[in-house]
C-alpha cells in the first residue's frame, strides 16, 4: 500500500472508534477557490462508511435563510453522536466571499467574528471537535487550475462566476484571510500547490490529533512542516 492508502486505513479505524464512543467531529476545509478543498474531502471520504461520515456543502442562502439568524443553517448540519462531518466551506463564508464581494456589511462581519469565537468555544466545551483547515495556493497555480476547469470536460461544472473574478480580487481575499486569522483561533494552514502532499498532511493532522484503538504511528508518519503549520 502507498502512504495515502495507509492513512485511509487509519481513518477507518478512527471512524469505528468515533462510532463506538459517540463523539462528534467537524472538519472544515476553507481556502481560496481552486485550492483543492473538494478533492481533499473526497480522499478522506473515499473508504469511509457514509452512514457515519458526510459532506456538508451548502449552497448560497435562500431568501428565507437570509432572514434567519446567520448561524441557524449551519448548526442544523452539525454532526450527530458518532458522526464525522467534512465541511466544503462553512460559516467562514462571511469572513471571506461575503465580505470581499459585498454580500454583507462591515457591521455584520464584525459581529460575525465576535460570535464565531464565542460559539466555537461553546461547541468545543460541549464536546464537539472542530478542526479548521485553510488550503492555500499561489495566484499562478490558481489561474492554471481555473484554466483546466474551462477546458477539462469533467471539470467545467466546477467553474463558477465567483471563480472567474477571484484572480482580480486576489489582494482583497488575502486581506480578508489575514483578518480572519487575526480575529479567530486554531487555524491549520495547508500549502496545497501539490494536492497529494496537502491531502496527506491533512489526514496526518486529523489522525495524530485523535486517539483510537489500533493506532499505527508508522502508517501515519511525520507531518511535513513545510506543508502544514498551525496559525
mmCIF file of C-alpha atoms in Angstrom:
data_model
loop_
_atom_site.group_PDB
_atom_site.id
_atom_site.type_symbol
_atom_site.label_atom_id
_atom_site.label_comp_id
_atom_site.label_asym_id
_atom_site.label_seq_id
_atom_site.Cartn_x
_atom_site.Cartn_y
_atom_site.Cartn_z
ATOM 1 C CA UNK A 1 0.000 0.000 0.000
ATOM 2 C CA UNK A 2 1.116 3.544 -0.666
ATOM 3 C CA UNK A 3 1.118 6.212 2.054
ATOM 4 C CA UNK A 4 -2.307 7.586 1.145
ATOM 5 C CA UNK A 5 -3.882 4.138 1.383
ATOM 6 C CA UNK A 6 -2.257 3.510 4.770
ATOM 7 C CA UNK A 7 -3.724 6.768 6.027
ATOM 8 C CA UNK A 8 -7.148 5.763 4.735
ATOM 9 C CA UNK A 9 -6.862 2.526 6.697
ATOM 10 C CA UNK A 10 -6.147 4.582 9.820
ATOM 11 C CA UNK A 11 -9.139 6.788 9.066
ATOM 12 C CA UNK A 12 -11.363 3.697 9.043
ATOM 13 C CA UNK A 13 -10.018 2.694 12.465
ATOM 14 C CA UNK A 14 -10.713 6.196 13.734
ATOM 15 C CA UNK A 15 -14.224 6.220 12.295
ATOM 16 C CA UNK A 16 -15.006 2.915 14.012
ATOM 17 C CA UNK A 17 -13.797 4.375 17.312
ATOM 18 C CA UNK A 18 -15.882 7.536 16.794
ATOM 19 C CA UNK A 19 -18.970 5.374 16.275
ATOM 20 C CA UNK A 20 -18.279 3.368 19.431
ATOM 21 C CA UNK A 21 -17.517 6.391 21.595
ATOM 22 C CA UNK A 22 -20.323 8.502 20.052
ATOM 23 C CA UNK A 23 -18.121 11.558 19.645
ATOM 24 C CA UNK A 24 -18.848 14.412 17.237
ATOM 25 C CA UNK A 25 -16.439 15.892 14.708
ATOM 26 C CA UNK A 26 -16.408 18.887 12.380
ATOM 27 C CA UNK A 27 -13.535 19.215 9.901
ATOM 28 C CA UNK A 28 -13.645 22.485 7.960
ATOM 29 C CA UNK A 29 -11.967 22.975 4.600
ATOM 30 C CA UNK A 30 -11.626 26.652 3.769
ATOM 31 C CA UNK A 31 -9.366 28.475 1.335
ATOM 32 C CA UNK A 32 -9.223 30.313 -1.956
ATOM 33 C CA UNK A 33 -11.146 28.998 -4.951
ATOM 34 C CA UNK A 34 -9.479 26.006 -6.659
ATOM 35 C CA UNK A 35 -7.252 25.320 -3.637
ATOM 36 C CA UNK A 36 -8.199 21.621 -3.610
ATOM 37 C CA UNK A 37 -10.726 21.528 -0.787
ATOM 38 C CA UNK A 38 -13.278 19.280 -2.503
ATOM 39 C CA UNK A 39 -10.642 16.863 -3.755
ATOM 40 C CA UNK A 40 -9.166 16.526 -0.275
ATOM 41 C CA UNK A 41 -12.577 15.787 1.224
ATOM 42 C CA UNK A 42 -13.159 13.170 -1.457
ATOM 43 C CA UNK A 43 -9.966 11.364 -0.454
ATOM 44 C CA UNK A 44 -10.930 11.493 3.223
ATOM 45 C CA UNK A 45 -14.357 10.041 2.457
ATOM 46 C CA UNK A 46 -13.255 7.535 -0.191
ATOM 47 C CA UNK A 47 -13.397 4.428 2.014
ATOM 48 C CA UNK A 48 -15.370 5.696 4.991
ATOM 49 C CA UNK A 49 -18.834 4.415 5.865
ATOM 50 C CA UNK A 50 -21.190 7.149 4.547
ATOM 51 C CA UNK A 51 -23.722 6.318 7.240
ATOM 52 C CA UNK A 52 -21.426 7.832 9.835
ATOM 53 C CA UNK A 53 -19.485 10.397 7.782
ATOM 54 C CA UNK A 54 -20.902 13.006 5.436
ATOM 55 C CA UNK A 55 -20.004 16.119 3.478
ATOM 56 C CA UNK A 56 -21.625 19.464 4.211
ATOM 57 C CA UNK A 57 -21.522 21.743 1.160
ATOM 58 C CA UNK A 58 -24.222 24.371 1.440
ATOM 59 C CA UNK A 59 -25.443 26.426 -1.497
ATOM 60 C CA UNK A 60 -25.920 30.184 -1.191
ATOM 61 C CA UNK A 61 -28.622 31.037 1.378
ATOM 62 C CA UNK A 62 -32.251 31.181 0.315
ATOM 63 C CA UNK A 63 -34.355 34.267 0.948
ATOM 64 C CA UNK A 64 -35.823 32.533 3.993
ATOM 65 C CA UNK A 65 -32.366 31.709 5.334
ATOM 66 C CA UNK A 66 -31.221 35.295 4.810
ATOM 67 C CA UNK A 67 -33.992 36.389 7.156
ATOM 68 C CA UNK A 68 -32.936 33.905 9.854
ATOM 69 C CA UNK A 69 -30.153 34.066 12.403
ATOM 70 C CA UNK A 70 -26.916 33.711 10.422
ATOM 71 C CA UNK A 71 -25.791 30.594 12.283
ATOM 72 C CA UNK A 72 -29.060 28.720 12.006
ATOM 73 C CA UNK A 73 -28.478 26.895 8.729
ATOM 74 C CA UNK A 74 -25.005 25.816 9.812
ATOM 75 C CA UNK A 75 -25.991 24.487 13.231
ATOM 76 C CA UNK A 76 -28.681 22.438 11.509
ATOM 77 C CA UNK A 77 -25.879 20.456 9.811
ATOM 78 C CA UNK A 78 -23.899 19.678 12.946
ATOM 79 C CA UNK A 79 -22.768 16.054 13.455
ATOM 80 C CA UNK A 80 -24.852 13.590 15.390
ATOM 81 C CA UNK A 81 -23.246 11.445 18.095
ATOM 82 C CA UNK A 82 -20.785 9.074 16.430
ATOM 83 C CA UNK A 83 -20.570 11.116 13.225
ATOM 84 C CA UNK A 84 -17.804 12.905 11.315
ATOM 85 C CA UNK A 85 -18.724 15.835 9.068
ATOM 86 C CA UNK A 86 -16.477 17.317 6.379
ATOM 87 C CA UNK A 87 -17.355 20.908 5.515
ATOM 88 C CA UNK A 88 -16.625 22.157 1.994
ATOM 89 C CA UNK A 89 -16.682 25.799 3.112
ATOM 90 C CA UNK A 90 -18.550 26.807 6.228
ATOM 91 C CA UNK A 91 -19.775 29.707 8.314
ATOM 92 C CA UNK A 92 -16.490 31.408 7.422
ATOM 93 C CA UNK A 93 -18.088 32.405 4.122
ATOM 94 C CA UNK A 94 -18.978 35.599 5.956
ATOM 95 C CA UNK A 95 -15.321 36.385 6.614
ATOM 96 C CA UNK A 96 -14.314 35.588 3.034
ATOM 97 C CA UNK A 97 -16.550 35.575 -0.023
ATOM 98 C CA UNK A 98 -19.409 37.555 1.519
ATOM 99 C CA UNK A 99 -17.061 40.188 2.907
ATOM 100 C CA UNK A 100 -14.967 40.612 -0.247
ATOM 101 C CA UNK A 101 -17.900 40.685 -2.665
ATOM 102 C CA UNK A 102 -20.057 42.977 -0.545
ATOM 103 C CA UNK A 103 -22.771 40.445 0.270
ATOM 104 C CA UNK A 104 -22.781 41.664 3.881
ATOM 105 C CA UNK A 105 -21.996 44.854 5.763
ATOM 106 C CA UNK A 106 -18.860 45.645 7.747
ATOM 107 C CA UNK A 107 -21.009 45.675 10.872
ATOM 108 C CA UNK A 108 -22.192 42.130 10.104
ATOM 109 C CA UNK A 109 -18.597 40.981 9.575
ATOM 110 C CA UNK A 110 -17.518 42.461 12.901
ATOM 111 C CA UNK A 111 -20.414 40.786 14.692
ATOM 112 C CA UNK A 112 -19.562 37.515 12.968
ATOM 113 C CA UNK A 113 -16.034 37.483 14.354
ATOM 114 C CA UNK A 114 -17.264 38.148 17.893
ATOM 115 C CA UNK A 115 -19.873 35.416 17.687
ATOM 116 C CA UNK A 116 -17.574 32.904 15.958
ATOM 117 C CA UNK A 117 -15.041 32.942 18.789
ATOM 118 C CA UNK A 118 -17.730 32.592 21.457
ATOM 119 C CA UNK A 119 -19.759 29.921 19.680
ATOM 120 C CA UNK A 120 -16.780 27.761 18.756
ATOM 121 C CA UNK A 121 -15.670 27.846 22.385
ATOM 122 C CA UNK A 122 -19.169 26.770 23.492
ATOM 123 C CA UNK A 123 -19.294 23.972 20.914
ATOM 124 C CA UNK A 124 -15.897 22.643 21.938
ATOM 125 C CA UNK A 125 -16.868 22.737 25.611
ATOM 126 C CA UNK A 126 -19.930 20.689 24.630
ATOM 127 C CA UNK A 127 -17.587 18.019 23.266
ATOM 128 C CA UNK A 128 -17.629 18.776 19.531
ATOM 129 C CA UNK A 129 -14.174 18.587 17.994
ATOM 130 C CA UNK A 130 -13.569 21.273 15.360
ATOM 131 C CA UNK A 131 -10.541 21.157 13.059
ATOM 132 C CA UNK A 132 -10.168 24.114 10.699
ATOM 133 C CA UNK A 133 -8.007 23.741 7.582
ATOM 134 C CA UNK A 134 -7.116 26.668 5.346
ATOM 135 C CA UNK A 135 -5.971 25.454 1.918
ATOM 136 C CA UNK A 136 -3.599 27.858 0.210
ATOM 137 C CA UNK A 137 -2.304 28.041 -3.372
ATOM 138 C CA UNK A 138 -0.409 30.822 -5.074
ATOM 139 C CA UNK A 139 -2.044 33.052 -7.659
ATOM 140 C CA UNK A 140 -0.304 31.405 -10.603
ATOM 141 C CA UNK A 141 -1.412 27.907 -9.607
ATOM 142 C CA UNK A 142 -4.961 29.113 -9.061
ATOM 143 C CA UNK A 143 -5.008 30.568 -12.591
ATOM 144 C CA UNK A 144 -3.742 27.267 -14.013
ATOM 145 C CA UNK A 145 -6.471 25.325 -12.230
ATOM 146 C CA UNK A 146 -9.143 27.737 -13.439
ATOM 147 C CA UNK A 147 -7.886 27.221 -16.992
ATOM 148 C CA UNK A 148 -8.105 23.460 -16.513
ATOM 149 C CA UNK A 149 -11.688 23.828 -15.328
ATOM 150 C CA UNK A 150 -12.515 25.724 -18.507
ATOM 151 C CA UNK A 151 -11.140 23.024 -20.798
ATOM 152 C CA UNK A 152 -11.470 19.686 -18.970
ATOM 153 C CA UNK A 153 -14.854 18.086 -19.826
ATOM 154 C CA UNK A 154 -15.224 16.610 -16.323
ATOM 155 C CA UNK A 155 -14.368 19.861 -14.513
ATOM 156 C CA UNK A 156 -16.310 22.527 -16.398
ATOM 157 C CA UNK A 157 -19.189 22.326 -13.928
ATOM 158 C CA UNK A 158 -16.819 23.400 -11.142
ATOM 159 C CA UNK A 159 -16.158 26.839 -12.673
ATOM 160 C CA UNK A 160 -18.486 29.485 -11.216
ATOM 161 C CA UNK A 161 -18.964 33.210 -11.747
ATOM 162 C CA UNK A 162 -17.280 33.847 -8.406
ATOM 163 C CA UNK A 163 -14.288 31.774 -9.542
ATOM 164 C CA UNK A 164 -13.890 33.978 -12.589
ATOM 165 C CA UNK A 165 -13.382 37.129 -10.520
ATOM 166 C CA UNK A 166 -11.161 35.538 -7.867
ATOM 167 C CA UNK A 167 -7.953 36.469 -9.649
ATOM 168 C CA UNK A 168 -8.978 40.126 -9.849
ATOM 169 C CA UNK A 169 -9.861 40.087 -6.137
ATOM 170 C CA UNK A 170 -6.678 38.302 -5.029
ATOM 171 C CA UNK A 171 -5.438 41.122 -2.792
ATOM 172 C CA UNK A 172 -8.860 41.591 -1.194
ATOM 173 C CA UNK A 173 -9.122 37.882 -0.435
ATOM 174 C CA UNK A 174 -5.622 37.905 1.059
ATOM 175 C CA UNK A 175 -6.539 40.786 3.369
ATOM 176 C CA UNK A 176 -9.743 39.003 4.397
ATOM 177 C CA UNK A 177 -7.788 35.816 5.160
ATOM 178 C CA UNK A 178 -5.240 37.684 7.275
ATOM 179 C CA UNK A 179 -8.020 39.401 9.213
ATOM 180 C CA UNK A 180 -9.729 36.060 9.801
ATOM 181 C CA UNK A 181 -6.502 34.552 11.177
ATOM 182 C CA UNK A 182 -6.122 37.552 13.475
ATOM 183 C CA UNK A 183 -9.713 37.617 14.740
ATOM 184 C CA UNK A 184 -10.313 33.867 15.183
ATOM 185 C CA UNK A 185 -8.303 30.935 16.500
ATOM 186 C CA UNK A 186 -6.931 27.465 15.825
ATOM 187 C CA UNK A 187 -6.352 27.504 12.068
ATOM 188 C CA UNK A 188 -4.203 24.949 10.285
ATOM 189 C CA UNK A 189 -2.749 26.350 7.077
ATOM 190 C CA UNK A 190 -2.040 23.784 4.357
ATOM 191 C CA UNK A 191 0.038 24.643 1.302
ATOM 192 C CA UNK A 192 -1.836 22.900 -1.491
ATOM 193 C CA UNK A 193 0.093 23.700 -4.661
ATOM 194 C CA UNK A 194 0.750 19.950 -4.572
ATOM 195 C CA UNK A 195 -2.646 18.358 -3.974
ATOM 196 C CA UNK A 196 -1.300 14.980 -2.874
ATOM 197 C CA UNK A 197 1.032 16.460 -0.275
ATOM 198 C CA UNK A 198 -1.784 18.636 1.084
ATOM 199 C CA UNK A 199 -4.138 15.653 1.406
ATOM 200 C CA UNK A 200 -1.554 13.504 3.155
ATOM 201 C CA UNK A 201 -0.615 16.257 5.628
ATOM 202 C CA UNK A 202 -4.280 16.935 6.419
ATOM 203 C CA UNK A 203 -5.028 13.271 7.080
ATOM 204 C CA UNK A 204 -1.945 13.000 9.262
ATOM 205 C CA UNK A 205 -3.021 16.002 11.305
ATOM 206 C CA UNK A 206 -6.506 14.625 11.941
ATOM 207 C CA UNK A 207 -5.196 11.199 12.913
ATOM 208 C CA UNK A 208 -2.415 12.489 15.154
ATOM 209 C CA UNK A 209 -4.893 14.725 16.973
ATOM 210 C CA UNK A 210 -7.294 11.902 17.790
ATOM 211 C CA UNK A 211 -6.973 8.801 19.927
ATOM 212 C CA UNK A 212 -8.384 5.482 18.721
ATOM 213 C CA UNK A 213 -7.769 1.770 19.129
ATOM 214 C CA UNK A 214 -5.118 0.197 16.920
ATOM 215 C CA UNK A 215 -3.459 3.498 16.044
ATOM 216 C CA UNK A 216 -0.355 2.769 13.963
ATOM 217 C CA UNK A 217 2.073 5.704 14.032
ATOM 218 C CA UNK A 218 4.231 4.017 11.379
ATOM 219 C CA UNK A 219 1.283 4.151 8.971
ATOM 220 C CA UNK A 220 0.678 7.806 9.754
ATOM 221 C CA UNK A 221 4.231 9.075 9.600
ATOM 222 C CA UNK A 222 5.530 12.541 10.389
ATOM 223 C CA UNK A 223 3.890 15.674 9.012
ATOM 224 C CA UNK A 224 5.913 17.740 6.541
ATOM 225 C CA UNK A 225 6.135 21.050 8.397
ATOM 226 C CA UNK A 226 6.763 22.886 5.135
ATOM 227 C CA UNK A 227 3.273 21.843 4.002
ATOM 228 C CA UNK A 228 1.236 22.290 7.171
ATOM 229 C CA UNK A 229 1.505 24.691 10.074
ATOM 230 C CA UNK A 230 -0.744 25.828 12.898
ATOM 231 C CA UNK A 231 -1.699 29.510 12.902
#
